[in-house]
Amino acid sequence: MNANIQIIAKEGWFGAIVWAIIFLISAYLDLGFITFVMLLGLAFWLYMFRNPERIADVDSTSFAAPIDGVVKNIDILEDSVCVEIQTRCYDIGVIRAPMDILSANLQCKNGLNLYFSNNDKKHMLNASFSLSWQERNDIYRIDFFPQLLDTSRIYATSNLAVGDRCGYMKIGFTKIYLPKTFNIKVSVGDKVYGYESIIGYNQ
């Protein structure tokens, strides 16, 4: 597991500093209600970018949730099962390795960060990135579709133990493609937590 643990994800550091400076200035100027609003803004920002440590018991046949969110859709495809997770602003955005990964391939697509648009336009114009790897004869892929914020990225792709922090996406959708041999343990509407929730087991 990663030993580099931070209470606040580094993607939120700059915003936290800005909120703190504005709060201190308003407090120094004794702006009353504005100071209170700035304090609330700082507290909400810190909550949004919280980065808790998690401990879970995941066996070698399990595929853990890579990120926090809500299961929005489960599709049975021709050669895989696709589980779609929506991550909202108040969900933890840390991306964690869902299983032990020796080496993965990262593909990135440059684009916008549209939020208030229809899904077709967002899928066509928004930035996205994909992580894929092979374990034995099975191929795994996770597609990330960030929205609104540009702090989303993968920063580690190899020698990952299950649960290791390997990226960040605050607001967006995640599509997980698993082999059809997997027994899916989640349902549409379920709340999942990165590393703690099990998406499925390889039969």
PDB file of N, CA and C in Angstrom, residues 22-113:
ATOM      1  N   ILE A  22      -8.571  34.136   1.412  1.00  0.00           N
ATOM      2  CA  ILE A  22      -9.751  35.013   1.376  1.00  0.00           C
ATOM      3  C   ILE A  22     -10.416  35.077   2.743  1.00  0.00           C
ATOM      4  N   PHE A  23     -10.491  33.925   3.416  1.00  0.00           N
ATOM      5  CA  PHE A  23     -11.087  33.905   4.758  1.00  0.00           C
ATOM      6  C   PHE A  23     -10.286  34.767   5.727  1.00  0.00           C
ATOM      7  N   LEU A  24      -8.958  34.644   5.703  1.00  0.00           N
ATOM      8  CA  LEU A  24      -8.124  35.420   6.622  1.00  0.00           C
ATOM      9  C   LEU A  24      -8.226  36.915   6.341  1.00  0.00           C
ATOM     10  N   ILE A  25      -8.276  37.284   5.066  1.00  0.00           N
ATOM     11  CA  ILE A  25      -8.410  38.701   4.715  1.00  0.00           C
ATOM     12  C   ILE A  25      -9.743  39.251   5.201  1.00  0.00           C
ATOM     13  N   SER A  26     -10.817  38.496   4.964  1.00  0.00           N
ATOM     14  CA  SER A  26     -12.137  38.964   5.400  1.00  0.00           C
ATOM     15  C   SER A  26     -12.228  39.013   6.918  1.00  0.00           C
ATOM     16  N   ALA A  27     -11.562  38.073   7.603  1.00  0.00           N
ATOM     17  CA  ALA A  27     -11.553  38.103   9.070  1.00  0.00           C
ATOM     18  C   ALA A  27     -10.765  39.308   9.574  1.00  0.00           C
ATOM     19  N   TYR A  28      -9.633  39.596   8.921  1.00  0.00           N
ATOM     20  CA  TYR A  28      -8.816  40.746   9.317  1.00  0.00           C
ATOM     21  C   TYR A  28      -9.575  42.053   9.115  1.00  0.00           C
ATOM     22  N   LEU A  29     -10.363  42.124   8.034  1.00  0.00           N
ATOM     23  CA  LEU A  29     -11.139  43.334   7.747  1.00  0.00           C
ATOM     24  C   LEU A  29     -12.455  43.368   8.511  1.00  0.00           C
ATOM     25  N   ASP A  30     -12.699  42.305   9.292  1.00  0.00           N
ATOM     26  CA  ASP A  30     -13.911  42.215  10.113  1.00  0.00           C
ATOM     27  C   ASP A  30     -15.171  42.408   9.256  1.00  0.00           C
ATOM     28  N   LEU A  31     -15.291  41.557   8.229  1.00  0.00           N
ATOM     29  CA  LEU A  31     -16.405  41.674   7.286  1.00  0.00           C
ATOM     30  C   LEU A  31     -17.646  40.892   7.708  1.00  0.00           C
ATOM     31  N   GLY A  32     -17.608  40.332   8.898  1.00  0.00           N
ATOM     32  CA  GLY A  32     -18.800  39.719   9.478  1.00  0.00           C
ATOM     33  C   GLY A  32     -19.345  38.546   8.689  1.00  0.00           C
ATOM     34  N   PHE A  33     -20.503  38.735   8.052  1.00  0.00           N
ATOM     35  CA  PHE A  33     -21.195  37.655   7.354  1.00  0.00           C
ATOM     36  C   PHE A  33     -20.343  37.084   6.225  1.00  0.00           C
ATOM     37  N   ILE A  34     -19.608  37.951   5.519  1.00  0.00           N
ATOM     38  CA  ILE A  34     -18.745  37.481   4.436  1.00  0.00           C
ATOM     39  C   ILE A  34     -17.669  36.547   4.981  1.00  0.00           C
ATOM     40  N   THR A  35     -17.133  36.887   6.159  1.00  0.00           N
ATOM     41  CA  THR A  35     -16.146  36.018   6.801  1.00  0.00           C
ATOM     42  C   THR A  35     -16.737  34.645   7.086  1.00  0.00           C
ATOM     43  N   PHE A  36     -17.973  34.624   7.569  1.00  0.00           N
ATOM     44  CA  PHE A  36     -18.653  33.361   7.861  1.00  0.00           C
ATOM     45  C   PHE A  36     -18.855  32.542   6.586  1.00  0.00           C
ATOM     46  N   VAL A  37     -19.250  33.220   5.502  1.00  0.00           N
ATOM     47  CA  VAL A  37     -19.442  32.526   4.222  1.00  0.00           C
ATOM     48  C   VAL A  37     -18.118  31.948   3.725  1.00  0.00           C
ATOM     49  N   MET A  38     -17.034  32.706   3.864  1.00  0.00           N
ATOM     50  CA  MET A  38     -15.724  32.221   3.444  1.00  0.00           C
ATOM     51  C   MET A  38     -15.293  31.012   4.267  1.00  0.00           C
ATOM     52  N   LEU A  39     -15.616  31.019   5.556  1.00  0.00           N
ATOM     53  CA  LEU A  39     -15.297  29.878   6.414  1.00  0.00           C
ATOM     54  C   LEU A  39     -16.074  28.639   5.976  1.00  0.00           C
ATOM     55  N   LEU A  40     -17.352  28.831   5.653  1.00  0.00           N
ATOM     56  CA  LEU A  40     -18.157  27.712   5.160  1.00  0.00           C
ATOM     57  C   LEU A  40     -17.605  27.187   3.834  1.00  0.00           C
ATOM     58  N   GLY A  41     -17.203  28.116   2.962  1.00  0.00           N
ATOM     59  CA  GLY A  41     -16.631  27.712   1.681  1.00  0.00           C
ATOM     60  C   GLY A  41     -15.360  26.900   1.862  1.00  0.00           C
ATOM     61  N   LEU A  42     -14.498  27.333   2.774  1.00  0.00           N
ATOM     62  CA  LEU A  42     -13.264  26.603   3.053  1.00  0.00           C
ATOM     63  C   LEU A  42     -13.567  25.214   3.604  1.00  0.00           C
ATOM     64  N   ALA A  43     -14.520  25.142   4.533  1.00  0.00           N
ATOM     65  CA  ALA A  43     -14.884  23.849   5.125  1.00  0.00           C
ATOM     66  C   ALA A  43     -15.443  22.900   4.066  1.00  0.00           C
ATOM     67  N   PHE A  44     -16.298  23.418   3.179  1.00  0.00           N
ATOM     68  CA  PHE A  44     -16.876  22.577   2.128  1.00  0.00           C
ATOM     69  C   PHE A  44     -15.800  22.110   1.155  1.00  0.00           C
ATOM     70  N   TRP A  45     -14.862  22.996   0.827  1.00  0.00           N
ATOM     71  CA  TRP A  45     -13.784  22.627  -0.082  1.00  0.00           C
ATOM     72  C   TRP A  45     -12.930  21.505   0.513  1.00  0.00           C
ATOM     73  N   LEU A  46     -12.588  21.636   1.794  1.00  0.00           N
ATOM     74  CA  LEU A  46     -11.800  20.600   2.459  1.00  0.00           C
ATOM     75  C   LEU A  46     -12.557  19.276   2.497  1.00  0.00           C
ATOM     76  N   TYR A  47     -13.876  19.351   2.686  1.00  0.00           N
ATOM     77  CA  TYR A  47     -14.694  18.137   2.693  1.00  0.00           C
ATOM     78  C   TYR A  47     -14.716  17.495   1.309  1.00  0.00           C
ATOM     79  N   MET A  48     -14.834  18.316   0.275  1.00  0.00           N
ATOM     80  CA  MET A  48     -14.865  17.794  -1.095  1.00  0.00           C
ATOM     81  C   MET A  48     -13.595  17.029  -1.439  1.00  0.00           C
ATOM     82  N   PHE A  49     -12.457  17.517  -0.987  1.00  0.00           N
ATOM     83  CA  PHE A  49     -11.174  16.934  -1.368  1.00  0.00           C
ATOM     84  C   PHE A  49     -10.550  16.099  -0.248  1.00  0.00           C
ATOM     85  N   ARG A  50     -11.382  15.597   0.659  1.00  0.00           N
ATOM     86  CA  ARG A  50     -10.877  14.735   1.725  1.00  0.00           C
ATOM     87  C   ARG A  50     -10.274  13.471   1.120  1.00  0.00           C
ATOM     88  N   ASN A  51      -9.310  12.913   1.831  1.00  0.00           N
ATOM     89  CA  ASN A  51      -8.545  11.777   1.303  1.00  0.00           C
ATOM     90  C   ASN A  51      -8.303  10.767   2.425  1.00  0.00           C
ATOM     91  N   PRO A  52      -9.341  10.037   2.837  1.00  0.00           N
ATOM     92  CA  PRO A  52      -9.202   9.148   3.997  1.00  0.00           C
ATOM     93  C   PRO A  52      -8.405   7.892   3.681  1.00  0.00           C
ATOM     94  N   GLU A  53      -7.754   7.361   4.694  1.00  0.00           N
ATOM     95  CA  GLU A  53      -7.097   6.066   4.555  1.00  0.00           C
ATOM     96  C   GLU A  53      -8.146   4.967   4.721  1.00  0.00           C
ATOM     97  N   ARG A  54      -8.025   3.909   3.940  1.00  0.00           N
ATOM     98  CA  ARG A  54      -8.980   2.808   4.006  1.00  0.00           C
ATOM     99  C   ARG A  54      -8.236   1.480   4.099  1.00  0.00           C
ATOM    100  N   ILE A  55      -8.812   0.589   4.890  1.00  0.00           N
ATOM    101  CA  ILE A  55      -8.254  -0.748   5.057  1.00  0.00           C
ATOM    102  C   ILE A  55      -9.354  -1.745   4.751  1.00  0.00           C
ATOM    103  N   ALA A  56      -9.094  -2.653   3.838  1.00  0.00           N
ATOM    104  CA  ALA A  56     -10.097  -3.646   3.456  1.00  0.00           C
ATOM    105  C   ALA A  56      -9.415  -4.982   3.216  1.00  0.00           C
ATOM    106  N   ASP A  57     -10.183  -6.045   3.327  1.00  0.00           N
ATOM    107  CA  ASP A  57      -9.682  -7.394   3.090  1.00  0.00           C
ATOM    108  C   ASP A  57     -10.215  -7.871   1.743  1.00  0.00           C
ATOM    109  N   VAL A  58      -9.378  -7.781   0.719  1.00  0.00           N
ATOM    110  CA  VAL A  58      -9.786  -8.118  -0.644  1.00  0.00           C
ATOM    111  C   VAL A  58      -8.975  -9.317  -1.116  1.00  0.00           C
ATOM    112  N   ASP A  59      -9.652 -10.397  -1.521  1.00  0.00           N
ATOM    113  CA  ASP A  59      -8.907 -11.577  -1.969  1.00  0.00           C
ATOM    114  C   ASP A  59      -8.557 -11.468  -3.453  1.00  0.00           C
ATOM    115  N   SER A  60      -7.783 -12.423  -3.926  1.00  0.00           N
ATOM    116  CA  SER A  60      -7.213 -12.340  -5.273  1.00  0.00           C
ATOM    117  C   SER A  60      -8.246 -12.507  -6.383  1.00  0.00           C
ATOM    118  N   THR A  61      -9.429 -13.020  -6.064  1.00  0.00           N
ATOM    119  CA  THR A  61     -10.461 -13.198  -7.095  1.00  0.00           C
ATOM    120  C   THR A  61     -11.418 -12.013  -7.170  1.00  0.00           C
ATOM    121  N   SER A  62     -11.218 -11.017  -6.308  1.00  0.00           N
ATOM    122  CA  SER A  62     -12.147  -9.889  -6.217  1.00  0.00           C
ATOM    123  C   SER A  62     -11.698  -8.731  -7.095  1.00  0.00           C
ATOM    124  N   PHE A  63     -12.670  -7.932  -7.503  1.00  0.00           N
ATOM    125  CA  PHE A  63     -12.411  -6.667  -8.192  1.00  0.00           C
ATOM    126  C   PHE A  63     -13.091  -5.583  -7.368  1.00  0.00           C
ATOM    127  N   ALA A  64     -12.286  -4.734  -6.717  1.00  0.00           N
ATOM    128  CA  ALA A  64     -12.822  -3.698  -5.834  1.00  0.00           C
ATOM    129  C   ALA A  64     -13.244  -2.469  -6.636  1.00  0.00           C
ATOM    130  N   ALA A  65     -14.113  -1.666  -6.055  1.00  0.00           N
ATOM    131  CA  ALA A  65     -14.504  -0.405  -6.690  1.00  0.00           C
ATOM    132  C   ALA A  65     -13.274   0.496  -6.796  1.00  0.00           C
ATOM    133  N   PRO A  66     -13.001   1.081  -7.963  1.00  0.00           N
ATOM    134  CA  PRO A  66     -11.837   1.950  -8.110  1.00  0.00           C
ATOM    135  C   PRO A  66     -12.057   3.364  -7.583  1.00  0.00           C
ATOM    136  N   ILE A  67     -13.315   3.722  -7.310  1.00  0.00           N
ATOM    137  CA  ILE A  67     -13.636   5.091  -6.907  1.00  0.00           C
ATOM    138  C   ILE A  67     -14.989   5.105  -6.208  1.00  0.00           C
ATOM    139  N   ASP A  68     -15.244   6.138  -5.431  1.00  0.00           N
ATOM    140  CA  ASP A  68     -16.540   6.285  -4.761  1.00  0.00           C
ATOM    141  C   ASP A  68     -17.603   6.745  -5.753  1.00  0.00           C
ATOM    142  N   GLY A  69     -18.844   6.384  -5.477  1.00  0.00           N
ATOM    143  CA  GLY A  69     -19.936   6.856  -6.316  1.00  0.00           C
ATOM    144  C   GLY A  69     -21.159   5.981  -6.202  1.00  0.00           C
ATOM    145  N   VAL A  70     -22.039   6.120  -7.177  1.00  0.00           N
ATOM    146  CA  VAL A  70     -23.291   5.358  -7.229  1.00  0.00           C
ATOM    147  C   VAL A  70     -23.330   4.577  -8.535  1.00  0.00           C
ATOM    148  N   VAL A  71     -23.710   3.306  -8.451  1.00  0.00           N
ATOM    149  CA  VAL A  71     -23.837   2.481  -9.654  1.00  0.00           C
ATOM    150  C   VAL A  71     -25.044   2.961 -10.454  1.00  0.00           C
ATOM    151  N   LYS A  72     -24.801   3.445 -11.670  1.00  0.00           N
ATOM    152  CA  LYS A  72     -25.875   3.991 -12.504  1.00  0.00           C
ATOM    153  C   LYS A  72     -26.388   3.001 -13.541  1.00  0.00           C
ATOM    154  N   ASN A  73     -25.533   2.067 -13.952  1.00  0.00           N
ATOM    155  CA  ASN A  73     -25.959   1.155 -15.015  1.00  0.00           C
ATOM    156  C   ASN A  73     -25.066  -0.079 -15.023  1.00  0.00           C
ATOM    157  N   ILE A  74     -25.637  -1.219 -15.406  1.00  0.00           N
ATOM    158  CA  ILE A  74     -24.894  -2.464 -15.600  1.00  0.00           C
ATOM    159  C   ILE A  74     -25.332  -3.052 -16.936  1.00  0.00           C
ATOM    160  N   ASP A  75     -24.385  -3.204 -17.856  1.00  0.00           N
ATOM    161  CA  ASP A  75     -24.686  -3.718 -19.194  1.00  0.00           C
ATOM    162  C   ASP A  75     -23.962  -5.038 -19.426  1.00  0.00           C
ATOM    163  N   ILE A  76     -24.682  -6.017 -19.937  1.00  0.00           N
ATOM    164  CA  ILE A  76     -24.078  -7.276 -20.353  1.00  0.00           C
ATOM    165  C   ILE A  76     -23.750  -7.156 -21.838  1.00  0.00           C
ATOM    166  N   LEU A  77     -22.467  -7.079 -22.165  1.00  0.00           N
ATOM    167  CA  LEU A  77     -22.029  -6.917 -23.544  1.00  0.00           C
ATOM    168  C   LEU A  77     -21.632  -8.270 -24.130  1.00  0.00           C
ATOM    169  N   GLU A  78     -21.210  -8.248 -25.377  1.00  0.00           N
ATOM    170  CA  GLU A  78     -20.901  -9.504 -26.069  1.00  0.00           C
ATOM    171  C   GLU A  78     -19.762 -10.261 -25.402  1.00  0.00           C
ATOM    172  N   ASP A  79     -18.709  -9.528 -24.998  1.00  0.00           N
ATOM    173  CA  ASP A  79     -17.552 -10.203 -24.422  1.00  0.00           C
ATOM    174  C   ASP A  79     -17.144  -9.652 -23.063  1.00  0.00           C
ATOM    175  N   SER A  80     -17.997  -8.855 -22.435  1.00  0.00           N
ATOM    176  CA  SER A  80     -17.665  -8.279 -21.132  1.00  0.00           C
ATOM    177  C   SER A  80     -18.925  -7.803 -20.418  1.00  0.00           C
ATOM    178  N   VAL A  81     -18.734  -7.403 -19.169  1.00  0.00           N
ATOM    179  CA  VAL A  81     -19.794  -6.784 -18.376  1.00  0.00           C
ATOM    180  C   VAL A  81     -19.338  -5.369 -18.045  1.00  0.00           C
ATOM    181  N   CYS A  82     -20.188  -4.378 -18.300  1.00  0.00           N
ATOM    182  CA  CYS A  82     -19.844  -2.976 -18.050  1.00  0.00           C
ATOM    183  C   CYS A  82     -20.627  -2.454 -16.857  1.00  0.00           C
ATOM    184  N   VAL A  83     -19.909  -1.990 -15.840  1.00  0.00           N
ATOM    185  CA  VAL A  83     -20.516  -1.378 -14.657  1.00  0.00           C
ATOM    186  C   VAL A  83     -20.181   0.107 -14.679  1.00  0.00           C
ATOM    187  N   GLU A  84     -21.206   0.948 -14.661  1.00  0.00           N
ATOM    188  CA  GLU A  84     -21.012   2.399 -14.730  1.00  0.00           C
ATOM    189  C   GLU A  84     -21.258   3.026 -13.361  1.00  0.00           C
ATOM    190  N   ILE A  85     -20.306   3.852 -12.923  1.00  0.00           N
ATOM    191  CA  ILE A  85     -20.374   4.515 -11.618  1.00  0.00           C
ATOM    192  C   ILE A  85     -20.340   6.022 -11.821  1.00  0.00           C
ATOM    193  N   GLN A  86     -21.238   6.731 -11.150  1.00  0.00           N
ATOM    194  CA  GLN A  86     -21.241   8.194 -11.174  1.00  0.00           C
ATOM    195  C   GLN A  86     -20.609   8.712  -9.892  1.00  0.00           C
ATOM    196  N   THR A  87     -19.601   9.565 -10.043  1.00  0.00           N
ATOM    197  CA  THR A  87     -18.949  10.208  -8.904  1.00  0.00           C
ATOM    198  C   THR A  87     -19.392  11.662  -8.846  1.00  0.00           C
ATOM    199  N   ARG A  88     -19.976  12.048  -7.707  1.00  0.00           N
ATOM    200  CA  ARG A  88     -20.517  13.401  -7.555  1.00  0.00           C
ATOM    201  C   ARG A  88     -19.535  14.285  -6.788  1.00  0.00           C
ATOM    202  N   CYS A  89     -19.885  15.558  -6.619  1.00  0.00           N
ATOM    203  CA  CYS A  89     -18.944  16.508  -6.015  1.00  0.00           C
ATOM    204  C   CYS A  89     -18.620  16.160  -4.572  1.00  0.00           C
ATOM    205  N   TYR A  90     -19.540  15.519  -3.862  1.00  0.00           N
ATOM    206  CA  TYR A  90     -19.296  15.198  -2.455  1.00  0.00           C
ATOM    207  C   TYR A  90     -18.778  13.779  -2.252  1.00  0.00           C
ATOM    208  N   ASP A  91     -18.607  13.023  -3.342  1.00  0.00           N
ATOM    209  CA  ASP A  91     -17.961  11.713  -3.250  1.00  0.00           C
ATOM    210  C   ASP A  91     -16.446  11.893  -3.261  1.00  0.00           C
ATOM    211  N   ILE A  92     -15.745  10.982  -2.624  1.00  0.00           N
ATOM    212  CA  ILE A  92     -14.287  11.034  -2.630  1.00  0.00           C
ATOM    213  C   ILE A  92     -13.783  10.693  -4.028  1.00  0.00           C
ATOM    214  N   GLY A  93     -12.899  11.529  -4.564  1.00  0.00           N
ATOM    215  CA  GLY A  93     -12.472  11.390  -5.949  1.00  0.00           C
ATOM    216  C   GLY A  93     -11.188  10.612  -6.161  1.00  0.00           C
ATOM    217  N   VAL A  94     -10.620  10.054  -5.109  1.00  0.00           N
ATOM    218  CA  VAL A  94      -9.370   9.305  -5.244  1.00  0.00           C
ATOM    219  C   VAL A  94      -9.619   8.011  -6.019  1.00  0.00           C
ATOM    220  N   ILE A  95      -8.820   7.761  -7.044  1.00  0.00           N
ATOM    221  CA  ILE A  95      -8.890   6.516  -7.811  1.00  0.00           C
ATOM    222  C   ILE A  95      -7.898   5.530  -7.204  1.00  0.00           C
ATOM    223  N   ARG A  96      -8.384   4.325  -6.916  1.00  0.00           N
ATOM    224  CA  ARG A  96      -7.548   3.299  -6.293  1.00  0.00           C
ATOM    225  C   ARG A  96      -7.479   2.061  -7.194  1.00  0.00           C
ATOM    226  N   ALA A  97      -6.365   1.362  -7.121  1.00  0.00           N
ATOM    227  CA  ALA A  97      -6.217   0.135  -7.900  1.00  0.00           C
ATOM    228  C   ALA A  97      -7.255  -0.884  -7.438  1.00  0.00           C
ATOM    229  N   PRO A  98      -8.080  -1.404  -8.350  1.00  0.00           N
ATOM    230  CA  PRO A  98      -9.142  -2.330  -7.961  1.00  0.00           C
ATOM    231  C   PRO A  98      -8.652  -3.753  -7.730  1.00  0.00           C
ATOM    232  N   MET A  99      -7.421  -4.021  -8.115  1.00  0.00           N
ATOM    233  CA  MET A  99      -6.797  -5.328  -7.929  1.00  0.00           C
ATOM    234  C   MET A  99      -5.291  -5.126  -8.085  1.00  0.00           C
ATOM    235  N   ASP A 100      -4.513  -6.141  -7.838  1.00  0.00           N
ATOM    236  CA  ASP A 100      -3.079  -6.027  -8.076  1.00  0.00           C
ATOM    237  C   ASP A 100      -2.832  -5.861  -9.576  1.00  0.00           C
ATOM    238  N   ILE A 101      -2.066  -4.829  -9.935  1.00  0.00           N
ATOM    239  CA  ILE A 101      -1.794  -4.534 -11.344  1.00  0.00           C
ATOM    240  C   ILE A 101      -0.285  -4.433 -11.536  1.00  0.00           C
ATOM    241  N   LEU A 102       0.271  -5.331 -12.331  1.00  0.00           N
ATOM    242  CA  LEU A 102       1.707  -5.295 -12.595  1.00  0.00           C
ATOM    243  C   LEU A 102       2.053  -4.159 -13.550  1.00  0.00           C
ATOM    244  N   SER A 103       1.309  -4.058 -14.649  1.00  0.00           N
ATOM    245  CA  SER A 103       1.545  -2.993 -15.625  1.00  0.00           C
ATOM    246  C   SER A 103       0.268  -2.747 -16.415  1.00  0.00           C
ATOM    247  N   ALA A 104      -0.111  -1.489 -16.546  1.00  0.00           N
ATOM    248  CA  ALA A 104      -1.336  -1.119 -17.263  1.00  0.00           C
ATOM    249  C   ALA A 104      -1.006  -0.113 -18.352  1.00  0.00           C
ATOM    250  N   ASN A 105      -1.858  -0.066 -19.355  1.00  0.00           N
ATOM    251  CA  ASN A 105      -1.707   0.874 -20.460  1.00  0.00           C
ATOM    252  C   ASN A 105      -2.660   2.050 -20.253  1.00  0.00           C
ATOM    253  N   LEU A 106      -2.126   3.254 -20.317  1.00  0.00           N
ATOM    254  CA  LEU A 106      -2.925   4.466 -20.127  1.00  0.00           C
ATOM    255  C   LEU A 106      -3.120   5.164 -21.463  1.00  0.00           C
ATOM    256  N   GLN A 107      -4.372   5.446 -21.807  1.00  0.00           N
ATOM    257  CA  GLN A 107      -4.697   6.207 -23.009  1.00  0.00           C
ATOM    258  C   GLN A 107      -5.510   7.434 -22.610  1.00  0.00           C
ATOM    259  N   CYS A 108      -5.143   8.581 -23.156  1.00  0.00           N
ATOM    260  CA  CYS A 108      -5.809   9.842 -22.812  1.00  0.00           C
ATOM    261  C   CYS A 108      -6.366  10.503 -24.067  1.00  0.00           C
ATOM    262  N   LYS A 109      -7.521  11.123 -23.914  1.00  0.00           N
ATOM    263  CA  LYS A 109      -8.134  11.885 -25.001  1.00  0.00           C
ATOM    264  C   LYS A 109      -8.338  13.315 -24.514  1.00  0.00           C
ATOM    265  N   ASN A 110      -7.720  14.265 -25.184  1.00  0.00           N
ATOM    266  CA  ASN A 110      -7.866  15.667 -24.818  1.00  0.00           C
ATOM    267  C   ASN A 110      -9.250  16.171 -25.209  1.00  0.00           C
ATOM    268  N   GLY A 111      -9.743  17.143 -24.451  1.00  0.00           N
ATOM    269  CA  GLY A 111     -11.059  17.686 -24.750  1.00  0.00           C
ATOM    270  C   GLY A 111     -11.488  18.702 -23.719  1.00  0.00           C
ATOM    271  N   LEU A 112     -12.788  18.933 -23.654  1.00  0.00           N
ATOM    272  CA  LEU A 112     -13.367  19.926 -22.756  1.00  0.00           C
ATOM    273  C   LEU A 112     -13.772  19.270 -21.441  1.00  0.00           C
ATOM    274  N   ASN A 113     -14.395  20.052 -20.569  1.00  0.00           N
ATOM    275  CA  ASN A 113     -14.941  19.549 -19.314  1.00  0.00           C
ATOM    276  C   ASN A 113     -16.384  20.026 -19.173  1.00  0.00           C
TER     277      ASN A 113
END
